[in-house]
JSON list of C-alpha atoms in Angstrom, two decimals:
[
{"chain": "A", "resi": 1, "resn": "MET", "atom": "CA", "xyz": [-153.44, 17.80, -162.02]},
{"chain": "A", "resi": 2, "resn": "TYR", "atom": "CA", "xyz": [-153.37, 17.64, -158.02]},
{"chain": "A", "resi": 3, "resn": "VAL", "atom": "CA", "xyz": [-151.49, 20.54, -156.52]},
{"chain": "A", "resi": 4, "resn": "GLY", "atom": "CA", "xyz": [-150.02, 20.07, -153.12]},
{"chain": "A", "resi": 5, "resn": "PHE", "atom": "CA", "xyz": [-148.47, 22.54, -150.61]},
{"chain": "A", "resi": 6, "resn": "THR", "atom": "CA", "xyz": [-146.18, 21.73, -147.35]},
{"chain": "A", "resi": 7, "resn": "THR", "atom": "CA", "xyz": [-143.48, 23.24, -145.04]},
{"chain": "A", "resi": 8, "resn": "SER", "atom": "CA", "xyz": [-142.98, 19.66, -143.13]},
{"chain": "A", "resi": 9, "resn": "GLU", "atom": "CA", "xyz": [-140.41, 16.74, -144.22]},
{"chain": "A", "resi": 10, "resn": "ALA", "atom": "CA", "xyz": [-142.54, 14.61, -142.41]},
{"chain": "A", "resi": 11, "resn": "ALA", "atom": "CA", "xyz": [-145.70, 15.26, -144.30]},
{"chain": "A", "resi": 12, "resn": "PHE", "atom": "CA", "xyz": [-144.25, 15.45, -147.25]},
{"chain": "A", "resi": 13, "resn": "LYS", "atom": "CA", "xyz": [-142.77, 11.87, -146.92]},
{"chain": "A", "resi": 14, "resn": "LYS", "atom": "CA", "xyz": [-146.26, 10.74, -145.61]},
{"chain": "A", "resi": 15, "resn": "GLU", "atom": "CA", "xyz": [-148.10, 11.89, -148.88]},
{"chain": "A", "resi": 16, "resn": "LEU", "atom": "CA", "xyz": [-145.11, 9.97, -151.01]},
{"chain": "A", "resi": 17, "resn": "LYS", "atom": "CA", "xyz": [-146.02, 6.78, -149.06]},
{"chain": "A", "resi": 18, "resn": "ARG", "atom": "CA", "xyz": [-149.49, 7.39, -149.59]},
{"chain": "A", "resi": 19, "resn": "LEU", "atom": "CA", "xyz": [-149.40, 7.82, -153.47]},
{"chain": "A", "resi": 20, "resn": "LYS", "atom": "CA", "xyz": [-146.85, 5.07, -153.41]},
{"chain": "A", "resi": 21, "resn": "SER", "atom": "CA", "xyz": [-144.10, 7.36, -154.89]},
{"chain": "A", "resi": 22, "resn": "GLU", "atom": "CA", "xyz": [-140.58, 6.68, -154.69]},
{"chain": "A", "resi": 23, "resn": "ASP", "atom": "CA", "xyz": [-139.14, 8.46, -151.79]},
{"chain": "A", "resi": 24, "resn": "THR", "atom": "CA", "xyz": [-137.09, 11.75, -152.56]},
{"chain": "A", "resi": 25, "resn": "ASP", "atom": "CA", "xyz": [-135.71, 14.27, -150.77]},
{"chain": "A", "resi": 26, "resn": "PHE", "atom": "CA", "xyz": [-137.82, 17.26, -149.42]},
{"chain": "A", "resi": 27, "resn": "LEU", "atom": "CA", "xyz": [-135.57, 19.82, -151.06]},
{"chain": "A", "resi": 28, "resn": "ALA", "atom": "CA", "xyz": [-133.80, 19.59, -154.27]},
{"chain": "A", "resi": 29, "resn": "SER", "atom": "CA", "xyz": [-130.91, 20.45, -152.50]},
{"chain": "A", "resi": 30, "resn": "ASP", "atom": "CA", "xyz": [-128.63, 21.38, -148.99]},
{"chain": "A", "resi": 31, "resn": "HIS", "atom": "CA", "xyz": [-128.98, 25.34, -150.87]},
{"chain": "A", "resi": 32, "resn": "ALA", "atom": "CA", "xyz": [-132.78, 25.20, -151.91]},
{"chain": "A", "resi": 33, "resn": "HIS", "atom": "CA", "xyz": [-135.23, 27.27, -150.20]},
{"chain": "A", "resi": 34, "resn": "ALA", "atom": "CA", "xyz": [-138.05, 25.85, -151.96]},
{"chain": "A", "resi": 35, "resn": "THR", "atom": "CA", "xyz": [-139.05, 23.07, -154.61]},
{"chain": "A", "resi": 36, "resn": "THR", "atom": "CA", "xyz": [-141.70, 21.67, -156.31]},
{"chain": "A", "resi": 37, "resn": "HIS", "atom": "CA", "xyz": [-141.86, 17.60, -156.93]},
{"chain": "A", "resi": 38, "resn": "PHE", "atom": "CA", "xyz": [-143.89, 16.66, -159.91]},
{"chain": "A", "resi": 39, "resn": "LEU", "atom": "CA", "xyz": [-145.02, 12.79, -159.78]},
{"chain": "A", "resi": 40, "resn": "THR", "atom": "CA", "xyz": [-147.64, 10.34, -161.46]},
{"chain": "A", "resi": 41, "resn": "SER", "atom": "CA", "xyz": [-149.76, 8.59, -158.10]},
{"chain": "A", "resi": 42, "resn": "ASP", "atom": "CA", "xyz": [-150.24, 5.03, -158.31]},
{"chain": "A", "resi": 43, "resn": "LYS", "atom": "CA", "xyz": [-153.79, 5.52, -159.88]},
{"chain": "A", "resi": 44, "resn": "GLY", "atom": "CA", "xyz": [-152.31, 7.84, -162.50]},
{"chain": "A", "resi": 45, "resn": "ASN", "atom": "CA", "xyz": [-152.64, 11.06, -161.48]},
{"chain": "A", "resi": 46, "resn": "TYR", "atom": "CA", "xyz": [-150.44, 13.90, -162.42]},
{"chain": "A", "resi": 47, "resn": "CYS", "atom": "CA", "xyz": [-149.12, 15.48, -159.10]},
{"chain": "A", "resi": 48, "resn": "ALA", "atom": "CA", "xyz": [-147.08, 18.58, -158.00]},
{"chain": "A", "resi": 49, "resn": "ILE", "atom": "CA", "xyz": [-146.32, 18.91, -154.39]},
{"chain": "A", "resi": 50, "resn": "ILE", "atom": "CA", "xyz": [-144.57, 22.15, -153.49]},
{"chain": "A", "resi": 51, "resn": "CYS", "atom": "CA", "xyz": [-142.64, 22.31, -150.72]},
{"chain": "A", "resi": 52, "resn": "LEU", "atom": "CA", "xyz": [-141.24, 25.20, -148.72]},
{"chain": "A", "resi": 53, "resn": "GLY", "atom": "CA", "xyz": [-138.20, 24.77, -146.88]},
{"chain": "A", "resi": 54, "resn": "PRO", "atom": "CA", "xyz": [-138.28, 25.95, -142.92]},
{"chain": "A", "resi": 55, "resn": "SER", "atom": "CA", "xyz": [-136.80, 29.66, -141.99]},
{"chain": "A", "resi": 56, "resn": "GLU", "atom": "CA", "xyz": [-137.71, 32.10, -139.03]},
{"chain": "A", "resi": 57, "resn": "GLU", "atom": "CA", "xyz": [-135.57, 34.82, -140.96]},
{"chain": "A", "resi": 58, "resn": "ARG", "atom": "CA", "xyz": [-137.91, 34.75, -143.85]},
{"chain": "A", "resi": 59, "resn": "THR", "atom": "CA", "xyz": [-139.95, 37.89, -144.65]},
{"chain": "A", "resi": 60, "resn": "LEU", "atom": "CA", "xyz": [-143.61, 37.36, -145.92]},
{"chain": "A", "resi": 61, "resn": "ALA", "atom": "CA", "xyz": [-142.51, 38.90, -149.06]},
{"chain": "A", "resi": 62, "resn": "GLN", "atom": "CA", "xyz": [-139.59, 36.57, -149.68]},
{"chain": "A", "resi": 63, "resn": "VAL", "atom": "CA", "xyz": [-142.18, 33.84, -148.88]},
{"chain": "A", "resi": 64, "resn": "ALA", "atom": "CA", "xyz": [-144.31, 34.92, -151.20]},
{"chain": "A", "resi": 65, "resn": "ALA", "atom": "CA", "xyz": [-141.64, 35.09, -154.24]},
{"chain": "A", "resi": 66, "resn": "LEU", "atom": "CA", "xyz": [-140.56, 31.70, -153.02]},
{"chain": "A", "resi": 67, "resn": "LEU", "atom": "CA", "xyz": [-143.75, 30.44, -153.66]},
{"chain": "A", "resi": 68, "resn": "ALA", "atom": "CA", "xyz": [-144.96, 32.40, -156.85]},
{"chain": "A", "resi": 69, "resn": "HIS", "atom": "CA", "xyz": [-141.95, 30.98, -158.12]},
{"chain": "A", "resi": 70, "resn": "GLU", "atom": "CA", "xyz": [-142.49, 27.43, -157.51]},
{"chain": "A", "resi": 71, "resn": "ALA", "atom": "CA", "xyz": [-146.20, 28.23, -158.68]},
{"chain": "A", "resi": 72, "resn": "THR", "atom": "CA", "xyz": [-144.73, 28.94, -162.30]},
{"chain": "A", "resi": 73, "resn": "HIS", "atom": "CA", "xyz": [-143.09, 26.13, -162.52]},
{"chain": "A", "resi": 74, "resn": "VAL", "atom": "CA", "xyz": [-146.27, 24.47, -161.83]},
{"chain": "A", "resi": 75, "resn": "ALA", "atom": "CA", "xyz": [-147.93, 26.07, -164.34]},
{"chain": "A", "resi": 76, "resn": "GLN", "atom": "CA", "xyz": [-144.84, 25.75, -166.69]},
{"chain": "A", "resi": 77, "resn": "ARG", "atom": "CA", "xyz": [-145.54, 21.56, -166.43]},
{"chain": "A", "resi": 78, "resn": "LEU", "atom": "CA", "xyz": [-149.39, 21.99, -166.51]},
{"chain": "A", "resi": 79, "resn": "TRP", "atom": "CA", "xyz": [-148.83, 23.06, -169.73]},
{"chain": "A", "resi": 80, "resn": "ARG", "atom": "CA", "xyz": [-146.81, 20.93, -171.11]},
{"chain": "A", "resi": 81, "resn": "HIS", "atom": "CA", "xyz": [-148.64, 18.32, -169.79]},
{"chain": "A", "resi": 82, "resn": "ILE", "atom": "CA", "xyz": [-152.08, 18.76, -171.55]},
{"chain": "A", "resi": 83, "resn": "GLY", "atom": "CA", "xyz": [-150.27, 19.84, -174.62]},
{"chain": "A", "resi": 84, "resn": "GLU", "atom": "CA", "xyz": [-151.21, 23.61, -174.34]},
{"chain": "A", "resi": 85, "resn": "HIS", "atom": "CA", "xyz": [-148.75, 25.66, -176.45]},
{"chain": "A", "resi": 86, "resn": "GLU", "atom": "CA", "xyz": [-150.53, 28.86, -176.46]},
{"chain": "A", "resi": 87, "resn": "VAL", "atom": "CA", "xyz": [-151.60, 29.62, -173.30]},
{"chain": "A", "resi": 88, "resn": "GLY", "atom": "CA", "xyz": [-152.93, 33.14, -172.91]},
{"chain": "A", "resi": 89, "resn": "ASP", "atom": "CA", "xyz": [-151.45, 35.30, -170.95]},
{"chain": "A", "resi": 90, "resn": "GLU", "atom": "CA", "xyz": [-154.08, 36.06, -168.44]},
{"chain": "A", "resi": 91, "resn": "THR", "atom": "CA", "xyz": [-154.80, 32.56, -167.66]},
{"chain": "A", "resi": 92, "resn": "GLU", "atom": "CA", "xyz": [-151.35, 31.87, -167.12]},
{"chain": "A", "resi": 93, "resn": "ALA", "atom": "CA", "xyz": [-151.28, 34.91, -164.50]},
{"chain": "A", "resi": 94, "resn": "TYR", "atom": "CA", "xyz": [-154.47, 33.98, -162.95]},
{"chain": "A", "resi": 95, "resn": "PHE", "atom": "CA", "xyz": [-153.25, 30.47, -162.14]},
{"chain": "A", "resi": 96, "resn": "ILE", "atom": "CA", "xyz": [-149.78, 31.17, -160.80]},
{"chain": "A", "resi": 97, "resn": "GLN", "atom": "CA", "xyz": [-152.14, 33.65, -158.62]},
{"chain": "A", "resi": 98, "resn": "LEU", "atom": "CA", "xyz": [-154.15, 31.28, -157.62]},
{"chain": "A", "resi": 99, "resn": "VAL", "atom": "CA", "xyz": [-151.53, 28.70, -156.66]},
{"chain": "A", "resi": 100, "resn": "THR", "atom": "CA", "xyz": [-149.58, 31.09, -154.75]},
{"chain": "A", "resi": 101, "resn": "GLN", "atom": "CA", "xyz": [-152.46, 32.46, -152.87]},
{"chain": "A", "resi": 102, "resn": "CYS", "atom": "CA", "xyz": [-153.48, 29.14, -151.99]},
{"chain": "A", "resi": 103, "resn": "CYS", "atom": "CA", "xyz": [-150.08, 28.17, -150.97]},
{"chain": "A", "resi": 104, "resn": "LEU", "atom": "CA", "xyz": [-150.20, 31.45, -148.62]},
{"chain": "A", "resi": 105, "resn": "GLU", "atom": "CA", "xyz": [-153.13, 30.75, -147.39]},
{"chain": "A", "resi": 106, "resn": "GLN", "atom": "CA", "xyz": [-151.72, 27.67, -145.69]},
{"chain": "A", "resi": 107, "resn": "LEU", "atom": "CA", "xyz": [-149.15, 29.52, -143.98]},
{"chain": "A", "resi": 108, "resn": "ASP", "atom": "CA", "xyz": [-151.04, 30.34, -140.77]},
{"chain": "A", "resi": 109, "resn": "HIS", "atom": "CA", "xyz": [-148.45, 30.92, -138.61]},
{"chain": "A", "resi": 110, "resn": "PHE", "atom": "CA", "xyz": [-147.65, 33.82, -141.03]},
{"chain": "A", "resi": 111, "resn": "ASN", "atom": "CA", "xyz": [-150.92, 35.83, -140.22]},
{"chain": "A", "resi": 112, "resn": "ASP", "atom": "CA", "xyz": [-150.22, 37.04, -136.61]},
{"chain": "A", "resi": 113, "resn": "GLU", "atom": "CA", "xyz": [-146.05, 37.28, -137.62]},
{"chain": "A", "resi": 114, "resn": "PHE", "atom": "CA", "xyz": [-146.53, 39.71, -140.64]},
{"chain": "A", "resi": 115, "resn": "LYS", "atom": "CA", "xyz": [-149.90, 41.97, -139.61]}
]
């Protein structure tokens, strides 16, 4: 599974076009703060794209919580996709931690804002 992350609707649309995937809304609904889209690329690769909506009022803790939530959805889908029914607790926790950490590392603008 390929996992992507963006906070930009324009970048999301560009990636959908590159993957030759159906156009869809950046966020799942008007009240969503984040969402994850699951799709299969034109080459048959299973993909997840985590989208974090804009907000100047969110704290780093709130952003981390949203990303951990979305990372959990990615883990759940991955296990189903590969047919894993009894993933270990530590394996799942490390995977969610890795996805969350990778997303947070992409948020360079938070580095200065929350020091």
